[in-house]
């Protein structure tokens, strides 16, 4: 029997490392209890395994559990388990590691390490979880006896200058950690951890799905009553149970619990990965979008568990921004409990999980589109604008996203269409998927750019979300059909037999006018040309094939980006009386007659085209005055 008692001093480097652990890794002090319960759960797991491996080992495995004891008068909280326990050597190795030689070297490596994962490995060598206790306790006492042994060990420290370790008798199997709690300090987010209600709340939040029962004194128990305990965790890890053992109602209740939503989810997504890297996921697609879906401070991501131990809310590394509405749980088997958000961003296993989760969610939506069109319609109405962000930000999954996106179009005033549906309805010989972006469906449908397409029966996608201005610039095609804005580049909808002959004649007739207008409107446009996209309007403004749209230009400028002025093209309808009249009037003044009046008419023509597409006049008062003068001359 070894009754040695030792008092050892922490080195200066060890004290610095302890401060780093307590103040830098954890900002939420509540998680100290999660760490202690996780350690206790591990001890129970090890006892179960040891009992199976060594049947003749004399251990008590009849009622494995974790017990939380609160003494309000002494202000102590004890976390007790009847698991595997530790020997004195194991206490030194596992709990006293922080005081072992080599601390200075490891601390130096930690300072120098620029790799987040390497830093995590170094920190992990110091039993970080246990030392989180010092965030809330002035002193920590650990009492433990390994299963199958008779001698116990007590370790005690105030987390500053020294710690003691001694051998004792008459301790139960397992480990108890007693925290001598600091006074409450709400400004420092240090709560009253001697309050049973607070402890229950922490357990249900962070450790509800621990496999083993976590017990506490029953609520409402009067002083002097016989001790009675109750289990405060549910021990229900729905994601780990077979699908046929869980009802939809249970899934829906679980979704409401983690999302704080009142309505049932639109879709439940299950995923279980086995092999070298094991994890389970239970994800939910909500039935409506949160009010802050497009706000900068919107919280996104799913909950991350490690071996059923809650690690963090809103784990952004597991879900991309465009799927920020997805809720749920991912439970990994091989991650550290001390993993941080920064480390997760660079963790290879997390990246592999993320890729598979994204593919699973997109595949689920595709199945919904095929099998449950009503639910898909709800999904797209609520989240479509967010999903389209993935066309810009997630090129690896762009094809999968293109398979599930839908758009309003001129084919149906009420229903949206998929791209596949659009391609199937395309006219023979049509080479492009036509679209037009704008502020609203009404503005697009009344745009001059739509006239020839409507007249010839070509379907046009109606894109009204701000993100549409972005993705159409980065997505070249779908199904071999290139996307083509009907407000950019040359559009030829004439019949092949008559197109060339008509063009040549028009070019000859209008060449002098087009040359003069290009010079007259040089401050505003880079070219004036004839149009094939107009049937009733006199003019419209279009961009070159590679120009950004005016809406996108305004978005960039609003974001503080200084863009050079972008001149566009004025197209004229050669069949419109105003244009033919302007041509004739210009031809009649070739003898040097003053062209001031015609120049003002040209300016009005450009202004009308700008207003028709929803643009803004550079000088509205001048435009109004010129228009009033012209109207007056007609009376």
Coordinates of C-alpha atoms in Angstrom, one line a residue:
X1 CA 0.0 0.0 0.0
X2 CA 1.4 3.4 -1.1
X3 CA 0.4 6.2 1.1
X4 CA 2.7 8.8 -0.4
X5 CA 1.5 12.4 -0.5
X6 CA 3.3 14.8 -2.8
X7 CA 3.0 18.5 -3.2
X8 CA 4.4 19.7 -6.5
X9 CA 4.9 23.2 -8.0
X10 CA 3.6 24.1 -11.4
X11 CA 6.3 25.6 -13.6
X12 CA 5.9 29.1 -14.9
X13 CA 5.4 27.8 -18.4
X14 CA 2.7 25.4 -17.2
X15 CA 0.8 28.2 -15.6
X16 CA 1.0 30.2 -18.8
X17 CA -0.3 27.2 -20.7
X18 CA -3.1 26.7 -18.2
X19 CA -4.2 30.3 -18.7
X20 CA -4.1 29.7 -22.5
X21 CA -6.3 26.7 -22.1
X22 CA -8.9 28.3 -19.8
X23 CA -9.1 31.7 -21.4
X24 CA -8.4 31.2 -25.1
X25 CA -10.0 27.9 -26.1
X26 CA -13.3 28.3 -24.3
X27 CA -15.3 31.5 -24.3
X28 CA -18.5 29.8 -23.0
X29 CA -17.9 28.7 -19.4
X30 CA -20.9 26.4 -19.4
X31 CA -19.0 23.8 -21.3
X32 CA -16.8 22.8 -18.3
X33 CA -19.7 20.4 -17.4
X34 CA -19.8 19.0 -20.9
X35 CA -16.1 18.2 -20.6
X36 CA -16.5 16.5 -17.2
X37 CA -19.5 14.5 -18.3
X38 CA -17.7 13.5 -21.5
X39 CA -14.8 12.2 -19.5
X40 CA -17.2 10.3 -17.2
X41 CA -19.0 8.8 -20.3
X42 CA -15.6 7.7 -21.7
X43 CA -14.8 6.0 -18.3
X44 CA -18.1 4.1 -18.5
X45 CA -17.4 3.1 -22.1
X46 CA -14.0 1.8 -21.1
X47 CA -15.5 -0.2 -18.1
X48 CA -18.0 -1.9 -20.4
X49 CA -15.2 -2.8 -22.8
X50 CA -12.9 -4.0 -20.0
X51 CA -15.6 -6.2 -18.5
X52 CA -16.1 -7.8 -21.9
X53 CA -12.4 -8.4 -22.5
X54 CA -11.7 -9.6 -18.9
X55 CA -14.6 -11.5 -17.6
X56 CA -12.8 -12.5 -14.4
X57 CA -12.1 -8.9 -13.5
X58 CA -13.9 -8.0 -10.3
X59 CA -15.7 -4.9 -11.2
X60 CA -19.2 -3.6 -10.6
X61 CA -20.8 -2.9 -14.0
X62 CA -24.4 -3.5 -12.9
X63 CA -25.6 0.1 -13.0
X64 CA -23.3 2.4 -15.0
X65 CA -24.3 6.0 -14.6
X66 CA -23.1 9.6 -14.0
X67 CA -24.2 11.3 -10.8
X68 CA -24.2 15.1 -10.3
X69 CA -24.3 16.3 -6.7
X70 CA -24.8 19.9 -5.6
X71 CA -24.0 21.2 -2.1
X72 CA -25.4 24.8 -2.0
X73 CA -24.0 25.6 1.5
X74 CA -20.5 24.6 0.6
X75 CA -20.9 25.7 -3.0
X76 CA -19.6 22.6 -4.5
X77 CA -20.5 20.6 -7.6
X78 CA -19.4 17.0 -7.9
X79 CA -19.4 14.9 -11.1
X80 CA -19.3 11.2 -10.2
X81 CA -19.1 8.1 -12.3
X82 CA -18.7 4.4 -11.5
X83 CA -16.6 3.7 -14.6
X84 CA -13.1 2.4 -15.1
X85 CA -11.4 4.8 -12.8
X86 CA -7.6 5.6 -12.8
X87 CA -4.6 4.3 -11.0
X88 CA -2.1 6.7 -9.4
X89 CA 0.2 6.4 -12.4
X90 CA -2.7 7.1 -14.8
X91 CA -3.7 10.2 -12.7
X92 CA -0.1 11.5 -13.2
X93 CA -0.2 10.6 -16.9
X94 CA -3.7 11.8 -17.7
X95 CA -4.4 14.6 -15.2
X96 CA -1.0 15.7 -14.1
X97 CA 0.4 15.9 -17.6
X98 CA 0.4 19.7 -17.5
X99 CA 3.0 19.6 -14.8
X100 CA 5.4 17.1 -16.4
X101 CA 8.8 18.0 -17.8
X102 CA 8.9 19.3 -21.3
X103 CA 6.1 21.8 -20.8
X104 CA 8.3 24.7 -21.9
X105 CA 9.3 22.8 -25.1
X106 CA 5.6 22.0 -26.0
X107 CA 4.5 25.5 -25.2
X108 CA 7.2 26.9 -27.5
X109 CA 6.0 24.5 -30.3
X110 CA 2.4 25.7 -29.7
X111 CA 3.5 29.3 -30.1
X112 CA 5.4 28.6 -33.2
X113 CA 2.8 26.3 -34.8
X114 CA 1.0 27.9 -37.7
X115 CA -1.0 24.9 -38.5
X116 CA -4.3 24.8 -36.7
X117 CA -4.6 21.0 -36.6
X118 CA -1.0 20.7 -35.2
X119 CA -1.8 23.3 -32.5
X120 CA -4.9 21.3 -31.6
X121 CA -2.8 18.1 -31.2
X122 CA -0.4 19.9 -29.0
X123 CA -3.1 21.3 -26.7
X124 CA -4.7 17.9 -26.6
X125 CA -1.7 16.5 -24.9
X126 CA -2.5 18.5 -21.7
X127 CA -5.9 17.1 -20.8
X128 CA -7.6 20.3 -21.8
X129 CA -11.1 19.2 -21.0
X130 CA -10.5 18.5 -17.3
X131 CA -8.7 21.9 -16.8
X132 CA -11.7 23.8 -18.2
X133 CA -13.0 23.2 -14.6
X134 CA -10.8 26.0 -13.4
X135 CA -12.9 28.5 -15.3
X136 CA -15.6 28.1 -12.7
X137 CA -13.8 26.7 -9.7
X138 CA -11.3 28.1 -7.2
X139 CA -10.2 24.5 -6.3
X140 CA -10.7 21.1 -8.0
X141 CA -10.5 17.8 -6.1
X142 CA -10.4 14.5 -8.0
X143 CA -10.9 11.2 -6.3
X144 CA -10.5 8.0 -8.3
X145 CA -10.1 4.2 -8.0
X146 CA -9.4 2.0 -10.9
X147 CA -11.8 -1.0 -11.3
X148 CA -10.2 -4.2 -10.0
X149 CA -7.8 -2.3 -7.6
X150 CA -8.2 -1.4 -3.9
X151 CA -6.1 1.7 -3.7
X152 CA -7.5 5.1 -4.7
X153 CA -5.8 8.4 -5.6
X154 CA -6.7 12.0 -4.7
X155 CA -5.5 14.9 -6.8
X156 CA -6.2 18.5 -5.8
X157 CA -5.2 21.9 -7.1
X158 CA -6.3 25.5 -7.2
X159 CA -4.9 25.8 -10.8
X160 CA -2.2 28.2 -9.9
X161 CA 1.0 27.5 -8.0
X162 CA 0.8 23.9 -7.0
X163 CA -1.1 20.6 -6.8
X164 CA -1.1 17.7 -4.5
X165 CA -1.5 14.0 -5.2
X166 CA -1.9 11.2 -2.6
X167 CA -3.0 7.6 -2.1
X168 CA -6.1 7.0 -0.1
X169 CA -8.4 4.1 1.1
X170 CA -12.1 3.4 1.0
X171 CA -13.0 5.1 -2.3
X172 CA -15.7 3.8 -4.5
X173 CA -14.9 2.4 -8.0
X174 CA -14.8 5.2 -10.6
X175 CA -14.0 8.9 -10.5
X176 CA -15.5 11.9 -8.8
X177 CA -14.5 15.5 -9.6
X178 CA -15.5 18.1 -7.0
X179 CA -15.5 21.7 -8.0
X180 CA -15.3 24.4 -5.3
X181 CA -17.2 27.0 -7.2
X182 CA -16.3 30.6 -7.7
X183 CA -18.9 33.3 -6.8
X184 CA -21.4 34.2 -9.5
X185 CA -20.2 36.9 -11.9
X186 CA -22.8 37.5 -14.7
X187 CA -20.7 40.2 -16.3
X188 CA -18.0 37.6 -16.9
X189 CA -20.6 35.0 -18.0
X190 CA -19.9 33.1 -14.8
X191 CA -23.3 31.7 -13.6
X192 CA -24.4 30.2 -10.4
X193 CA -23.4 26.6 -11.0
X194 CA -24.7 25.6 -7.6
X195 CA -28.2 26.1 -8.9
X196 CA -29.8 22.8 -9.9
X197 CA -31.9 24.5 -12.6
X198 CA -28.7 25.8 -14.3
X199 CA -27.0 22.4 -14.2
X200 CA -30.1 20.7 -15.6
X201 CA -30.2 23.2 -18.4
X202 CA -26.5 22.7 -19.3
X203 CA -27.0 18.9 -19.3
X204 CA -30.0 19.0 -21.6
X205 CA -28.3 21.4 -23.9
X206 CA -24.8 19.8 -24.2
X207 CA -25.1 16.2 -23.0
X208 CA -28.7 15.2 -23.6
X209 CA -27.7 12.3 -25.9
X210 CA -25.0 10.8 -23.8
X211 CA -25.5 7.0 -23.8
X212 CA -25.4 6.7 -20.0
X213 CA -28.0 8.1 -17.6
X214 CA -27.0 11.4 -16.0
X215 CA -28.7 11.6 -12.6
X216 CA -29.4 14.4 -10.1
X217 CA -31.4 14.8 -7.0
X218 CA -35.1 15.0 -7.9
X219 CA -36.6 18.4 -8.3
X220 CA -38.8 19.7 -5.5
X221 CA -37.4 17.3 -2.9
X222 CA -37.8 18.7 0.6
X223 CA -35.0 18.7 3.2
X224 CA -35.1 15.5 5.3
X225 CA -36.7 13.4 2.6
X226 CA -35.1 10.2 1.7
X227 CA -32.6 10.8 -1.2
X228 CA -34.2 10.4 -4.6
X229 CA -32.6 10.9 -7.9
X230 CA -33.9 11.4 -11.5
X231 CA -32.3 11.0 -14.9
X232 CA -32.0 14.4 -16.6
X233 CA -30.8 13.4 -20.0
X234 CA -32.9 11.7 -22.6
X235 CA -30.2 9.3 -23.9
X236 CA -32.0 9.4 -27.3
X237 CA -29.6 9.9 -30.2
X238 CA -32.2 9.8 -33.0
X239 CA -29.4 9.9 -35.6
X240 CA -27.9 6.7 -34.3
X241 CA -31.2 4.7 -34.3
X242 CA -32.4 2.8 -37.3
X243 CA -34.9 4.6 -39.4
X244 CA -37.7 2.0 -38.8
X245 CA -37.3 2.6 -35.0
X246 CA -38.0 6.3 -35.2
X247 CA -41.4 7.9 -36.1
X248 CA -41.8 11.0 -38.2
X249 CA -43.3 12.7 -35.1
X250 CA -40.1 12.0 -33.1
X251 CA -38.0 13.5 -36.0
X252 CA -40.3 16.5 -36.1
X253 CA -40.1 17.1 -32.3
X254 CA -36.3 16.8 -32.5
X255 CA -36.2 19.4 -35.3
X256 CA -38.3 21.8 -33.3
X257 CA -36.0 21.3 -30.4
X258 CA -32.8 22.2 -32.2
X259 CA -34.3 24.9 -34.5
X260 CA -36.7 26.6 -32.2
X261 CA -39.2 26.4 -35.0
X262 CA -43.0 25.9 -34.4
X263 CA -43.7 24.1 -37.7
X264 CA -42.7 20.6 -39.0
X265 CA -39.8 20.4 -41.3
X266 CA -40.3 20.0 -45.1
X267 CA -37.9 17.2 -45.4
X268 CA -35.7 14.9 -43.2
X269 CA -32.3 13.9 -44.5
X270 CA -30.4 10.9 -42.9
X271 CA -26.8 9.9 -43.7
X272 CA -24.6 7.3 -42.1
X273 CA -21.0 7.0 -43.2
X274 CA -18.9 3.9 -42.3
X275 CA -15.3 2.9 -42.9
X276 CA -12.1 4.7 -42.0
X277 CA -14.0 7.8 -41.0
X278 CA -17.4 7.3 -39.4
X279 CA -20.1 9.8 -38.8
X280 CA -23.9 10.1 -38.7
X281 CA -26.0 13.0 -39.8
X282 CA -29.6 13.9 -39.3
X283 CA -30.5 17.0 -41.3
X284 CA -33.7 18.9 -41.8
X285 CA -35.0 21.3 -44.6
X286 CA -37.4 23.7 -42.9
X287 CA -40.8 24.5 -44.4
X288 CA -40.3 28.2 -44.3
X289 CA -37.4 30.6 -44.4
X290 CA -36.3 32.5 -41.3
X291 CA -36.7 36.3 -41.3
X292 CA -32.9 36.8 -41.2
X293 CA -32.0 34.4 -44.1
X294 CA -30.5 37.3 -46.0
X295 CA -29.1 39.3 -43.1
X296 CA -25.4 39.5 -42.6
X297 CA -25.6 38.3 -38.9
X298 CA -27.7 35.2 -39.8
X299 CA -26.4 32.2 -37.9
X300 CA -25.8 29.2 -40.1
X301 CA -24.6 25.6 -39.9
X302 CA -25.6 22.4 -38.2
X303 CA -24.9 21.2 -34.7
X304 CA -21.7 19.2 -34.3
X305 CA -21.4 16.3 -31.9
X306 CA -18.4 14.0 -31.3
X307 CA -19.5 10.6 -30.0
X308 CA -22.8 12.0 -28.9
X309 CA -21.2 14.9 -27.0
X310 CA -22.3 18.4 -28.1
X311 CA -19.4 20.4 -29.5
X312 CA -20.9 23.5 -31.1
X313 CA -24.0 25.1 -32.5
X314 CA -24.0 26.5 -36.1
X315 CA -20.9 24.6 -37.3
X316 CA -20.3 26.7 -40.5
X317 CA -17.6 24.4 -41.7
X318 CA -20.1 21.6 -42.3
X319 CA -22.5 23.5 -44.5
X320 CA -21.9 26.1 -47.2
X321 CA -23.4 29.6 -47.1
X322 CA -26.0 28.9 -49.7
X323 CA -27.4 26.0 -47.7
X324 CA -27.5 28.1 -44.5
X325 CA -31.1 27.2 -43.9
X326 CA -30.4 23.5 -43.3
X327 CA -30.7 22.5 -39.6
X328 CA -29.7 19.3 -37.9
X329 CA -26.9 17.3 -36.2
X330 CA -23.7 15.7 -37.4
X331 CA -22.1 13.2 -35.0
X332 CA -18.5 12.3 -35.8
X333 CA -16.6 9.5 -34.1
X334 CA -13.0 10.6 -34.7
X335 CA -12.8 14.3 -33.9
X336 CA -11.3 15.9 -30.8
X337 CA -13.7 17.3 -28.3
X338 CA -11.6 20.4 -28.1
X339 CA -11.9 21.2 -31.8
X340 CA -12.4 24.9 -32.6
X341 CA -14.1 26.7 -35.5
X342 CA -10.8 27.8 -36.9
X343 CA -9.4 24.3 -36.9
X344 CA -12.6 22.9 -38.5
X345 CA -12.1 25.2 -41.5
X346 CA -8.9 23.3 -42.4
X347 CA -9.7 19.8 -41.1
X348 CA -9.6 17.2 -44.0
X349 CA -12.2 15.0 -42.4
X350 CA -14.6 17.9 -42.0
X351 CA -14.1 18.9 -45.6
X352 CA -14.9 15.3 -46.7
X353 CA -18.0 15.3 -44.5
X354 CA -19.1 18.7 -45.9
X355 CA -18.8 17.5 -49.5
X356 CA -20.9 14.4 -48.8
X357 CA -23.5 16.3 -46.8
X358 CA -23.9 18.9 -49.6
X359 CA -24.4 16.2 -52.2
X360 CA -26.9 14.4 -50.0
X361 CA -29.0 17.6 -49.5
X362 CA -28.9 18.5 -53.2
X363 CA -29.9 14.9 -54.1
X364 CA -32.8 15.0 -51.6
X365 CA -34.1 18.2 -53.2
X366 CA -33.8 16.6 -56.7
X367 CA -35.9 13.6 -55.4
X368 CA -38.4 16.1 -54.0
X369 CA -38.6 17.8 -57.3
X370 CA -39.4 14.5 -59.1
X371 CA -41.6 12.8 -56.5
X372 CA -43.2 15.6 -54.4
X373 CA -43.6 18.7 -56.7
X374 CA -45.8 20.5 -54.2
X375 CA -43.2 20.3 -51.5
X376 CA -40.5 21.3 -54.0
X377 CA -42.5 24.3 -54.9
X378 CA -42.6 25.3 -51.3
X379 CA -38.9 24.7 -51.0
X380 CA -38.1 26.8 -54.0
X381 CA -40.3 29.7 -53.0
X382 CA -38.7 29.9 -49.6
X383 CA -35.1 29.1 -50.3
X384 CA -34.5 29.4 -54.1
X385 CA -32.8 32.7 -53.9
X386 CA -30.3 31.4 -51.4
X387 CA -29.7 28.1 -53.3
X388 CA -28.8 30.1 -56.5
X389 CA -25.9 31.6 -54.6
X390 CA -24.3 28.2 -54.9
X391 CA -24.1 28.6 -58.7
X392 CA -21.5 31.4 -58.0
X393 CA -19.8 30.0 -54.9
X394 CA -19.8 26.2 -55.4
X395 CA -18.5 25.4 -58.8
X396 CA -17.9 21.7 -57.8
X397 CA -21.7 21.2 -57.3
X398 CA -22.8 23.6 -60.0
X399 CA -24.3 20.9 -62.2
X400 CA -26.2 19.4 -59.3
X401 CA -27.6 22.8 -58.5
X402 CA -28.6 23.5 -62.1
X403 CA -30.6 20.3 -61.9
X404 CA -32.8 21.6 -59.1
X405 CA -33.1 25.4 -59.8
X406 CA -36.4 26.8 -61.1
X407 CA -37.3 30.1 -62.7
X408 CA -40.3 32.1 -63.7
X409 CA -40.6 32.3 -67.5
X410 CA -42.9 33.6 -70.3
X411 CA -44.2 30.1 -70.8
X412 CA -46.5 30.2 -67.7
X413 CA -47.7 33.3 -65.8
X414 CA -48.0 31.3 -62.5
X415 CA -45.7 28.2 -62.5
X416 CA -41.9 28.2 -62.5
X417 CA -39.9 26.0 -64.8
X418 CA -36.7 23.9 -64.4
X419 CA -34.0 24.3 -67.0
X420 CA -34.6 20.8 -68.2
X421 CA -38.2 21.7 -68.8
X422 CA -37.2 24.9 -70.7
X423 CA -34.8 22.9 -72.9
X424 CA -37.4 20.4 -73.8
X425 CA -39.7 23.1 -75.0
X426 CA -37.1 24.9 -77.1
X427 CA -38.0 25.5 -80.7
X428 CA -36.2 23.6 -83.4
X429 CA -32.9 25.2 -84.2
X430 CA -32.8 27.3 -81.0
X431 CA -29.2 27.4 -79.7
X432 CA -29.6 29.4 -76.6
X433 CA -31.4 29.6 -73.3
X434 CA -32.8 33.1 -73.4
X435 CA -33.2 35.2 -70.2
X436 CA -33.7 38.7 -69.0
X437 CA -32.9 40.1 -65.6
X438 CA -34.8 42.9 -64.0
X439 CA -36.4 44.3 -60.8
X440 CA -39.8 42.6 -61.2
X441 CA -41.7 40.3 -63.5
X442 CA -43.9 43.2 -64.7
X443 CA -40.9 45.3 -65.6
X444 CA -39.3 42.4 -67.6
X445 CA -42.5 41.4 -69.4
X446 CA -43.0 45.0 -70.5
X447 CA -39.4 45.5 -71.5
X448 CA -38.9 46.4 -75.2
X449 CA -36.3 43.6 -75.3
X450 CA -39.1 41.1 -75.0
X451 CA -41.1 42.2 -78.1
X452 CA -39.6 40.1 -80.9
X453 CA -39.2 37.1 -78.6
X454 CA -42.9 37.3 -77.7
X455 CA -43.9 37.8 -81.3
X456 CA -42.0 34.7 -82.5
X457 CA -43.0 32.5 -79.5
X458 CA -39.5 32.1 -77.9
X459 CA -39.6 31.4 -74.2
X460 CA -37.6 33.7 -72.0
X461 CA -36.6 33.1 -68.4
X462 CA -37.6 35.9 -66.0
X463 CA -34.9 36.5 -63.5
X464 CA -35.7 39.0 -60.7
X465 CA -33.5 38.0 -57.7
X466 CA -30.3 40.1 -57.2
X467 CA -28.2 36.9 -57.2
X468 CA -29.4 36.3 -60.8
X469 CA -27.2 39.2 -61.9
X470 CA -24.2 37.3 -60.5
X471 CA -24.7 33.6 -61.5
X472 CA -25.6 34.3 -65.2
X473 CA -22.1 35.8 -65.5
X474 CA -20.4 32.6 -64.2
X475 CA -22.5 29.8 -65.6
X476 CA -21.9 29.2 -69.3
X477 CA -24.4 26.6 -70.3
X478 CA -26.9 23.9 -69.4
X479 CA -27.3 20.7 -71.4
X480 CA -25.2 22.1 -74.2
X481 CA -27.3 25.2 -74.5
X482 CA -25.6 28.5 -73.7
X483 CA -27.3 31.2 -71.6
X484 CA -28.0 34.3 -73.6
X485 CA -29.3 37.6 -72.2
X486 CA -31.8 39.1 -74.6
X487 CA -30.5 42.5 -73.5
X488 CA -26.9 41.8 -74.6
X489 CA -25.1 41.2 -77.8
X490 CA -26.6 40.7 -81.2
X491 CA -29.9 38.8 -81.4
X492 CA -31.0 37.5 -84.8
X493 CA -34.5 36.1 -84.9
X494 CA -35.2 36.7 -88.6
X495 CA -35.8 33.8 -91.0
X496 CA -32.6 32.8 -92.7
X497 CA -34.1 33.1 -96.2
X498 CA -34.9 36.8 -95.8
X499 CA -32.6 38.0 -93.1
X500 CA -29.5 38.8 -95.1
X501 CA -31.3 40.6 -97.9
X502 CA -33.4 42.7 -95.5
X503 CA -30.4 43.6 -93.4
X504 CA -28.4 44.8 -96.4
X505 CA -31.2 47.1 -97.6
X506 CA -31.8 48.5 -94.1
X507 CA -28.1 49.1 -93.6
X508 CA -28.0 51.2 -96.7
X509 CA -31.1 53.1 -95.9
X510 CA -30.2 54.0 -92.3
X511 CA -26.4 54.2 -92.6
X512 CA -26.2 58.1 -92.6
X513 CA -28.6 58.4 -89.7
X514 CA -26.8 55.7 -87.6
X515 CA -23.4 57.4 -88.2
X516 CA -24.8 60.8 -87.2
X517 CA -26.6 59.4 -84.1
X518 CA -23.4 57.6 -82.9
X519 CA -21.6 60.9 -83.1
X520 CA -24.4 63.0 -81.5
X521 CA -24.9 60.6 -78.6
X522 CA -21.3 59.7 -78.1
X523 CA -21.3 60.8 -74.5
X524 CA -23.9 58.2 -73.6
X525 CA -23.5 55.3 -76.1
X526 CA -20.7 53.7 -78.0
X527 CA -22.8 52.7 -81.0
X528 CA -26.2 53.1 -82.6
X529 CA -27.4 50.3 -84.8
X530 CA -30.6 48.7 -86.1
X531 CA -32.4 46.1 -84.0
X532 CA -34.1 42.8 -84.8
X533 CA -35.5 42.4 -81.2
X534 CA -38.1 45.3 -81.4
X535 CA -41.6 45.2 -82.9
X536 CA -43.5 48.1 -81.3
X537 CA -41.0 50.2 -79.4
X538 CA -38.8 52.7 -81.3
X539 CA -35.6 51.9 -79.5
X540 CA -33.9 50.0 -76.7
X541 CA -30.5 49.9 -75.0
X542 CA -28.4 46.8 -75.0
X543 CA -25.0 45.8 -73.8
X544 CA -22.1 44.1 -75.6
X545 CA -21.9 40.4 -75.0
X546 CA -19.3 40.8 -72.2
X547 CA -20.7 43.9 -70.6
X548 CA -22.0 43.8 -67.1
X549 CA -25.7 44.8 -66.7
X550 CA -26.7 48.2 -65.3
X551 CA -28.1 46.5 -62.2
X552 CA -24.9 44.7 -61.5
X553 CA -23.0 47.9 -62.1
X554 CA -25.1 49.7 -59.5
X555 CA -24.5 46.8 -57.1
X556 CA -20.8 47.1 -57.5
X557 CA -20.8 50.8 -57.0
X558 CA -23.0 50.5 -53.9
X559 CA -20.4 48.1 -52.5
X560 CA -17.7 50.8 -52.9
X561 CA -16.1 49.4 -56.1
X562 CA -15.0 52.2 -58.5
X563 CA -15.9 51.1 -62.0
X564 CA -15.1 53.0 -65.2
X565 CA -18.1 54.4 -67.1
X566 CA -19.7 51.7 -69.2
X567 CA -21.2 52.9 -72.5
X568 CA -23.9 50.7 -74.1
X569 CA -25.5 50.4 -77.5
X570 CA -28.7 52.1 -78.7
X571 CA -30.7 49.9 -81.0
X572 CA -33.4 51.3 -83.3
X573 CA -36.6 49.7 -84.6
X574 CA -36.4 50.4 -88.4
X575 CA -40.2 49.8 -88.7
X576 CA -41.2 52.4 -86.2
X577 CA -42.6 55.7 -87.5
X578 CA -40.5 57.8 -85.1
X579 CA -37.3 56.1 -86.4
X580 CA -38.2 56.3 -90.1
X581 CA -39.3 59.9 -89.6
X582 CA -36.0 60.7 -87.9
X583 CA -34.2 59.1 -90.9
X584 CA -36.2 61.2 -93.4
X585 CA -35.7 64.4 -91.4
X586 CA -32.0 63.8 -91.2
X587 CA -31.7 63.1 -95.0
X588 CA -33.6 66.3 -95.7
X589 CA -31.0 68.4 -93.8
X590 CA -27.9 67.2 -95.5
X591 CA -27.4 70.7 -97.0
X592 CA -26.0 72.1 -93.7
X593 CA -29.3 73.0 -92.1
X594 CA -29.1 73.3 -88.3
X595 CA -29.6 69.9 -86.7
X596 CA -30.2 71.1 -83.2
X597 CA -33.8 70.1 -83.2
X598 CA -33.0 66.6 -84.5
X599 CA -30.2 66.3 -81.9
X600 CA -32.7 67.0 -79.1
X601 CA -35.1 64.5 -80.6
X602 CA -32.2 61.9 -80.6
X603 CA -31.6 62.8 -77.0
X604 CA -35.3 62.2 -76.2
X605 CA -35.2 58.9 -78.0
X606 CA -32.2 57.7 -76.0
X607 CA -33.9 58.9 -72.7
X608 CA -37.1 57.0 -73.5
X609 CA -35.1 53.8 -74.2
X610 CA -33.3 54.3 -70.9
X611 CA -36.5 54.7 -69.0
X612 CA -38.2 51.7 -70.7
X613 CA -35.6 49.4 -69.3
X614 CA -35.9 50.9 -65.8
X615 CA -32.7 53.0 -66.0
X616 CA -32.1 56.5 -64.5
X617 CA -31.8 59.7 -66.5
X618 CA -28.6 61.6 -65.9
X619 CA -30.5 64.9 -66.1
X620 CA -34.3 64.5 -65.6
X621 CA -35.1 68.2 -65.6
X622 CA -33.5 68.6 -69.1
X623 CA -35.3 65.6 -70.4
X624 CA -38.6 67.0 -69.1
X625 CA -38.0 70.4 -70.7
X626 CA -37.1 68.9 -74.1
X627 CA -40.2 66.6 -74.0
X628 CA -42.5 69.6 -73.1
X629 CA -41.0 71.7 -75.9
X630 CA -41.6 68.9 -78.5
X631 CA -45.2 68.3 -77.3
X632 CA -45.9 72.0 -77.5
X633 CA -44.7 72.0 -81.2
X634 CA -47.3 69.3 -82.0
X635 CA -50.3 71.5 -80.9

